[in-house]
Short mmCIF file of C-alpha atoms in Angstrom, two decimals:
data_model
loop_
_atom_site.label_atom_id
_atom_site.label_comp_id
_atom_site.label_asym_id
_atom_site.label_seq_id
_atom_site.Cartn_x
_atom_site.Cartn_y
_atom_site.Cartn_z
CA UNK H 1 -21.63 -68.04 -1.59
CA UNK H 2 -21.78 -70.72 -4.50
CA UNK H 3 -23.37 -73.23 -1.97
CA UNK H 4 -26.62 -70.41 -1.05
CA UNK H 5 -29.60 -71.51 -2.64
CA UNK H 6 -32.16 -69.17 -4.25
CA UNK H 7 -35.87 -69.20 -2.83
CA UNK H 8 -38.22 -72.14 -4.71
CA UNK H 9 -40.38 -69.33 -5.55
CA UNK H 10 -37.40 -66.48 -6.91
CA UNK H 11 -39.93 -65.33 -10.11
CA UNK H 12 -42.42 -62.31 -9.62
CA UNK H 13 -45.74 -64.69 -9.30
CA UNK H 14 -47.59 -64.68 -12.77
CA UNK H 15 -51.06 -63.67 -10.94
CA UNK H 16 -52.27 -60.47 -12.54
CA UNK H 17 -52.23 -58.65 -9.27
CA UNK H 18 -50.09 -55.71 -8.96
CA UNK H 19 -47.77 -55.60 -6.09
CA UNK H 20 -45.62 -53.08 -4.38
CA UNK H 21 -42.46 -52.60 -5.72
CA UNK H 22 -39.24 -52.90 -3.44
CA UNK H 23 -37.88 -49.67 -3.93
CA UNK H 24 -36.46 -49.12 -0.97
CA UNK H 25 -33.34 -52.09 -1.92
CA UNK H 26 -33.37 -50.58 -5.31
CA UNK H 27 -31.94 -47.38 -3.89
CA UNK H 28 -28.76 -49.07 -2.79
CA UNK H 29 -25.63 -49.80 -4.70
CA UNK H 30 -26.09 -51.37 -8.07
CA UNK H 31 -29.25 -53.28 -7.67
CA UNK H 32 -31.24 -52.80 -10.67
CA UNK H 33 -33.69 -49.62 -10.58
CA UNK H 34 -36.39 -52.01 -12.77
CA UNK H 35 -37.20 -55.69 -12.83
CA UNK H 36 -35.79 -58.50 -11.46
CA UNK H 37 -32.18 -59.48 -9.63
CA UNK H 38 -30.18 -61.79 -11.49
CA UNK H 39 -29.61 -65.44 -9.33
CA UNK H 40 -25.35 -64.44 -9.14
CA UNK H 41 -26.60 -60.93 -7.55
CA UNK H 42 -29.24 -62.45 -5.73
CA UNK H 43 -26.84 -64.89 -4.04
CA UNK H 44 -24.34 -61.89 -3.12
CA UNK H 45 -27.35 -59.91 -1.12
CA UNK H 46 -28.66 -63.27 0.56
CA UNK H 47 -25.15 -63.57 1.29
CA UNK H 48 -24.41 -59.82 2.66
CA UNK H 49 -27.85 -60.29 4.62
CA UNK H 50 -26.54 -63.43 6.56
CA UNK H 51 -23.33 -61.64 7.29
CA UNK H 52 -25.43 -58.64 8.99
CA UNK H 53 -27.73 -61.10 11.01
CA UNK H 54 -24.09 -62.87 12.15
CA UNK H 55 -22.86 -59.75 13.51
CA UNK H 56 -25.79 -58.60 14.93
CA UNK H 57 -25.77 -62.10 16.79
CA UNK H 58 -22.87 -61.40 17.80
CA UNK H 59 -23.08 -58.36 19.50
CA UNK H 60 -26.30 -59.59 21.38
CA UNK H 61 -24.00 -62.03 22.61
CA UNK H 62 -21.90 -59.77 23.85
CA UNK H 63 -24.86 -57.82 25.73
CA UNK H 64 -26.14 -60.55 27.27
CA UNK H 65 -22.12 -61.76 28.40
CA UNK H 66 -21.71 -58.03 30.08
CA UNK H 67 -24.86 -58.87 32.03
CA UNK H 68 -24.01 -61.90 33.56
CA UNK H 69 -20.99 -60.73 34.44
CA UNK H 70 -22.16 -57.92 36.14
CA UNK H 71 -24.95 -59.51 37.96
CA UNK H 72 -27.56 -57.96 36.16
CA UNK H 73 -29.08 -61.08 34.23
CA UNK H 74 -31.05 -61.79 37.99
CA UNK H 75 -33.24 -58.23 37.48
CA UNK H 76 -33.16 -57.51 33.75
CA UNK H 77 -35.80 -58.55 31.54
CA UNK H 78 -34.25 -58.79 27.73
CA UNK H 79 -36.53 -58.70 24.91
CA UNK H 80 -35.27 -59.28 21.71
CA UNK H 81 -37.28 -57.97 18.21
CA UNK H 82 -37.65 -57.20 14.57
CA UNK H 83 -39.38 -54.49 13.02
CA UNK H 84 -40.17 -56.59 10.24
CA UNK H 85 -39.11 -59.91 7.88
CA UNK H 86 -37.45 -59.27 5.04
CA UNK H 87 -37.86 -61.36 1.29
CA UNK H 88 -34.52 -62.38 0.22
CA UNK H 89 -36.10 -63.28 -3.34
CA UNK H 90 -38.94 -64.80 -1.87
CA UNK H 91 -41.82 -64.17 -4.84
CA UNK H 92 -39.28 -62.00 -7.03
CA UNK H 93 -38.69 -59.30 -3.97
CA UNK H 94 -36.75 -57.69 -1.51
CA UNK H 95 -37.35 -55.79 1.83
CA UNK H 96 -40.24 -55.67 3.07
CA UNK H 97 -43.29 -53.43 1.85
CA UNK H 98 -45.73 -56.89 1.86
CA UNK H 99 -48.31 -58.76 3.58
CA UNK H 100 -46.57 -61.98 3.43
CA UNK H 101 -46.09 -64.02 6.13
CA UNK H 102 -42.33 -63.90 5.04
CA UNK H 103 -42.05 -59.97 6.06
CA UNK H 104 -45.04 -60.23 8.96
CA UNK H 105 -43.47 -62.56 11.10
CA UNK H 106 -40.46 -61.56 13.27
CA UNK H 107 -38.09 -62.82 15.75
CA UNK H 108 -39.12 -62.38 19.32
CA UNK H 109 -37.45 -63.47 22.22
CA UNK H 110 -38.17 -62.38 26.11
CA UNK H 111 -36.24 -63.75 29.22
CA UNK H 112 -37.90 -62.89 32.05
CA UNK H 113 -35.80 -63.48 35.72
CA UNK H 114 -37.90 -65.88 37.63
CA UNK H 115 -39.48 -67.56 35.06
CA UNK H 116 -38.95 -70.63 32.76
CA UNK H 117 -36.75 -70.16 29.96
CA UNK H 118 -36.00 -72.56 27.10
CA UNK H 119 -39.91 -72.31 25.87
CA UNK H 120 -41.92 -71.62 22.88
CA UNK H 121 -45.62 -70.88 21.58
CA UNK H 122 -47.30 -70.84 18.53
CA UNK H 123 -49.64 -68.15 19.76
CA UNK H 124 -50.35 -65.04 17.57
CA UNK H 125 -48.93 -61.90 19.06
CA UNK H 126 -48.15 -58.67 17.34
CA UNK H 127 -45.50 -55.65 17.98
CA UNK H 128 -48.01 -53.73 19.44
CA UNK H 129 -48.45 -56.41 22.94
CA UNK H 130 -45.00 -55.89 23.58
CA UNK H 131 -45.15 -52.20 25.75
CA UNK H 132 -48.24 -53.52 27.86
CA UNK H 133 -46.21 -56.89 28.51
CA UNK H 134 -43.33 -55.29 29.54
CA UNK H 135 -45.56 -52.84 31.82
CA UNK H 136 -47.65 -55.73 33.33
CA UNK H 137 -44.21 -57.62 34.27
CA UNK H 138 -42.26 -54.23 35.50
CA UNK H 139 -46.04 -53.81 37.60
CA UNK H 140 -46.28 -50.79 36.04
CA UNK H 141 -49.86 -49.42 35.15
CA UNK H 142 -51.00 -48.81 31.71
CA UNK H 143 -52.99 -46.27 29.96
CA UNK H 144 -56.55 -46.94 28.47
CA UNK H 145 -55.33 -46.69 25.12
CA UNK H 146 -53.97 -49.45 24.75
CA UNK H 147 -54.49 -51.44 21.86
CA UNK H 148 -51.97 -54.21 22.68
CA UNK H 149 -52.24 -57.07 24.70
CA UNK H 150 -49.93 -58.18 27.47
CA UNK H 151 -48.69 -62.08 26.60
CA UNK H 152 -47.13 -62.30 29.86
CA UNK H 153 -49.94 -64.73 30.38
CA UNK H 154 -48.09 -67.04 27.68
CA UNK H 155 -44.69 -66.91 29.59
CA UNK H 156 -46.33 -69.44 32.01
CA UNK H 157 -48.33 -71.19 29.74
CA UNK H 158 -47.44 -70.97 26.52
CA UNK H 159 -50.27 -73.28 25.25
CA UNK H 160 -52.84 -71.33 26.32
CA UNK H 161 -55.51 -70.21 23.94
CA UNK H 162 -54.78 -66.64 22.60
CA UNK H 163 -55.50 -63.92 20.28
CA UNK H 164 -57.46 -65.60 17.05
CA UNK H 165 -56.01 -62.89 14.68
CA UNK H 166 -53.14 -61.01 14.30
CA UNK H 167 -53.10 -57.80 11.58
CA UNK H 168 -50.53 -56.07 9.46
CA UNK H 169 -51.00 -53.41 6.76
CA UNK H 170 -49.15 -51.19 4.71
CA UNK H 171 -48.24 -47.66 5.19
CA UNK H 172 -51.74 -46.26 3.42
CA UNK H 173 -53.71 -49.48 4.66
CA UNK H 174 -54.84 -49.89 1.00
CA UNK H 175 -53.43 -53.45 1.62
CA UNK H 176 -54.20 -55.06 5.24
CA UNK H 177 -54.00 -58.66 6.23
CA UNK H 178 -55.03 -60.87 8.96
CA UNK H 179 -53.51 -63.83 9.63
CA UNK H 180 -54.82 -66.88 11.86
CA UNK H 181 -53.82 -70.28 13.21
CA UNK H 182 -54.21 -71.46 9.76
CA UNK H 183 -54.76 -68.50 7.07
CA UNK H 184 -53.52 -65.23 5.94
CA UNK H 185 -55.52 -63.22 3.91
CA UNK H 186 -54.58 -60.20 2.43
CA UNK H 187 -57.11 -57.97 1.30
CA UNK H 188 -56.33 -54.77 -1.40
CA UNK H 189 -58.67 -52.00 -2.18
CA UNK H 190 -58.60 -52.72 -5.82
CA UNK H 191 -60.16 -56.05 -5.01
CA UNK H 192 -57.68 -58.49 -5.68
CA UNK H 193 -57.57 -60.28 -2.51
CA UNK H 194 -54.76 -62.98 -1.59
CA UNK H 195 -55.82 -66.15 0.58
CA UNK H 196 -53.19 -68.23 1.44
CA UNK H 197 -53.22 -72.25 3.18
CA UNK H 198 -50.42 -71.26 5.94
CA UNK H 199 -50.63 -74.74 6.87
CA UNK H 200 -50.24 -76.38 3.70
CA UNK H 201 -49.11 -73.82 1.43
CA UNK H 202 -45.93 -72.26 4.24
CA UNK H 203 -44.40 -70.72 1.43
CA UNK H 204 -47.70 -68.93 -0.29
CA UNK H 205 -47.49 -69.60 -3.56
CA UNK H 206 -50.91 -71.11 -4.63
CA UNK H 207 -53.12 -67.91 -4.06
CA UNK H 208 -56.49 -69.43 -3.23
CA UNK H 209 -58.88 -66.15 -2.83
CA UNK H 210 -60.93 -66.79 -6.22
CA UNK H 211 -61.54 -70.64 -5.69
CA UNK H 212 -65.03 -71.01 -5.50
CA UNK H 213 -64.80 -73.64 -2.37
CA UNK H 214 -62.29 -70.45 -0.26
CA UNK H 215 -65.45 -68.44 -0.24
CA UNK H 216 -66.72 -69.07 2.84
CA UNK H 217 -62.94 -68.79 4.02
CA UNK H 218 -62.61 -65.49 2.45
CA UNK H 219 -66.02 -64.02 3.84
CA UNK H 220 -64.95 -65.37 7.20
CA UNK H 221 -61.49 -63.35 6.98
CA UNK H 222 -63.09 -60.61 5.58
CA UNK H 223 -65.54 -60.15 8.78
CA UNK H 224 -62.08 -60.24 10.95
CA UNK H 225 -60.55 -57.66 9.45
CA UNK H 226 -63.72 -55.66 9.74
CA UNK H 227 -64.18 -56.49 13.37
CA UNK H 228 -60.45 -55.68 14.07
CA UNK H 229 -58.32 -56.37 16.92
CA UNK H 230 -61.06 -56.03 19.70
CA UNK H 231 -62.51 -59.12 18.84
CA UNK H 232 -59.02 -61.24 18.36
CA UNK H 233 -58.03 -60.18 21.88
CA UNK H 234 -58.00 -63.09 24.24
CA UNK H 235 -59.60 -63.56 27.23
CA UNK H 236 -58.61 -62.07 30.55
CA UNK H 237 -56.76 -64.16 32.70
CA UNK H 238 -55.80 -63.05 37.06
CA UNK H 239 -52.14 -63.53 36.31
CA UNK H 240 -49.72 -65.03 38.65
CA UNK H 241 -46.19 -63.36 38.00
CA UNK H 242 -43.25 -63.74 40.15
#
């Protein structure tokens, strides 16, 4: 535990713009009901948290042993997600009630029998393509509500160009985000937006949304989020699925 280091950015960033507290880890055990975790506490949750991400490895292992062994690895398609990241300190917080791209990217993993394994993309998708994908590669049909989109098209080429935005928001959507190739922009109804360099800035610590050269930037994000996910979606490509 001694050897776990503590996030560059462990203090609550000095901004001025309120954030959502992370109540839900302040219901459990003794972590503190106000302000922040002290470093020796912090490292003892970082540490529990790697322990529960062993053990869930683990037991996927075991899944995925049981279907070789039966012979079901040939016809099963595995799919492997998060509901959402989790700060470990990251900023001052814990869980996950943020925009950042620290709780708004995921694992996901899909191996698909008959098609190349070992790959990856760097192609936006969102928890909301996986039900169509999994349709369009079980051939099933899908209703017209959709508002996912199937990335089965990425399995075989994972370069391909894809969605231009991906979205997240909170539970009341008074705090919505859209992130691209390069940004993520986070936009509260009080007006104090967030515009962060993913590129340049991974971590997002150097909140660009009131320097005067992001504007453009910012009025360019702003008329995503407006448009929504309509206009991110790709375009249509015939597939050609095993």
């Amino acid at each position: 535990r001694a050897q776990i280091r503590l996030p560059a950015n462990f203090d609550f960033p000095d901004d001025g713009i309120p954030r959502e507290d992370w109540g839900e880890v302040r219901r459990y055990g003794d972590s503190p009901e106000t302000g922040p975790v002290a470093p020796d506490q912090a490292r003892q949750m970082i540490h529990a948290y790697y322990a529960s991400v062993s053990f869930v490895d683990a037991q996927i292992g075991r899944v995925l042993d049981a279907l070789r062994r039966l012979g079901l690895d040939k016809s099963t398609i595995v799919i492997l997600w998060s509901d959402n990241g989790w700060q470990l300190g990251d900023h001052g917080r814990w869980s996950k009630p943020t925009n950042y791209e620290v709780c708004a990217r995921i694992t996901l993993m899909i191996s698909v029998p008959g098609m190349p394994g070992g790959q990856k993309t760097d192609a936006l998708v969102e928890l909301i393509d996986i039900y169509p994908t999994l349709a369009e590669l079980c051939r099933l049909s899908l209703p017209g509500h959709l508002e996912g989109t199937s990335f089965a098209p990425l399995l075989e080429s994972p370069g391909r160009p894809w969605k231009t935005a991906a979205f997240t928001g909170l539970i009341d959507y008074t705090t919505r985000s859209v992130r691209t190739d390069r940004w993520r922009f986070i936009e509260r109804a009080s007006g104090q937006n967030e515009l962060y360099d993913c590129h340049g800035d991974p971590a997002e610590d150097r909140n660009l949304a009131a320097d005067p050269a992001s504007q453009p930037i910012v009025r360019q994000l702003q008329a995503t989020l407006k448009a929504g996910w309509r206009a991110a979606t790709p375009a249509p490509t015939p597939g050609n699925l095993p």
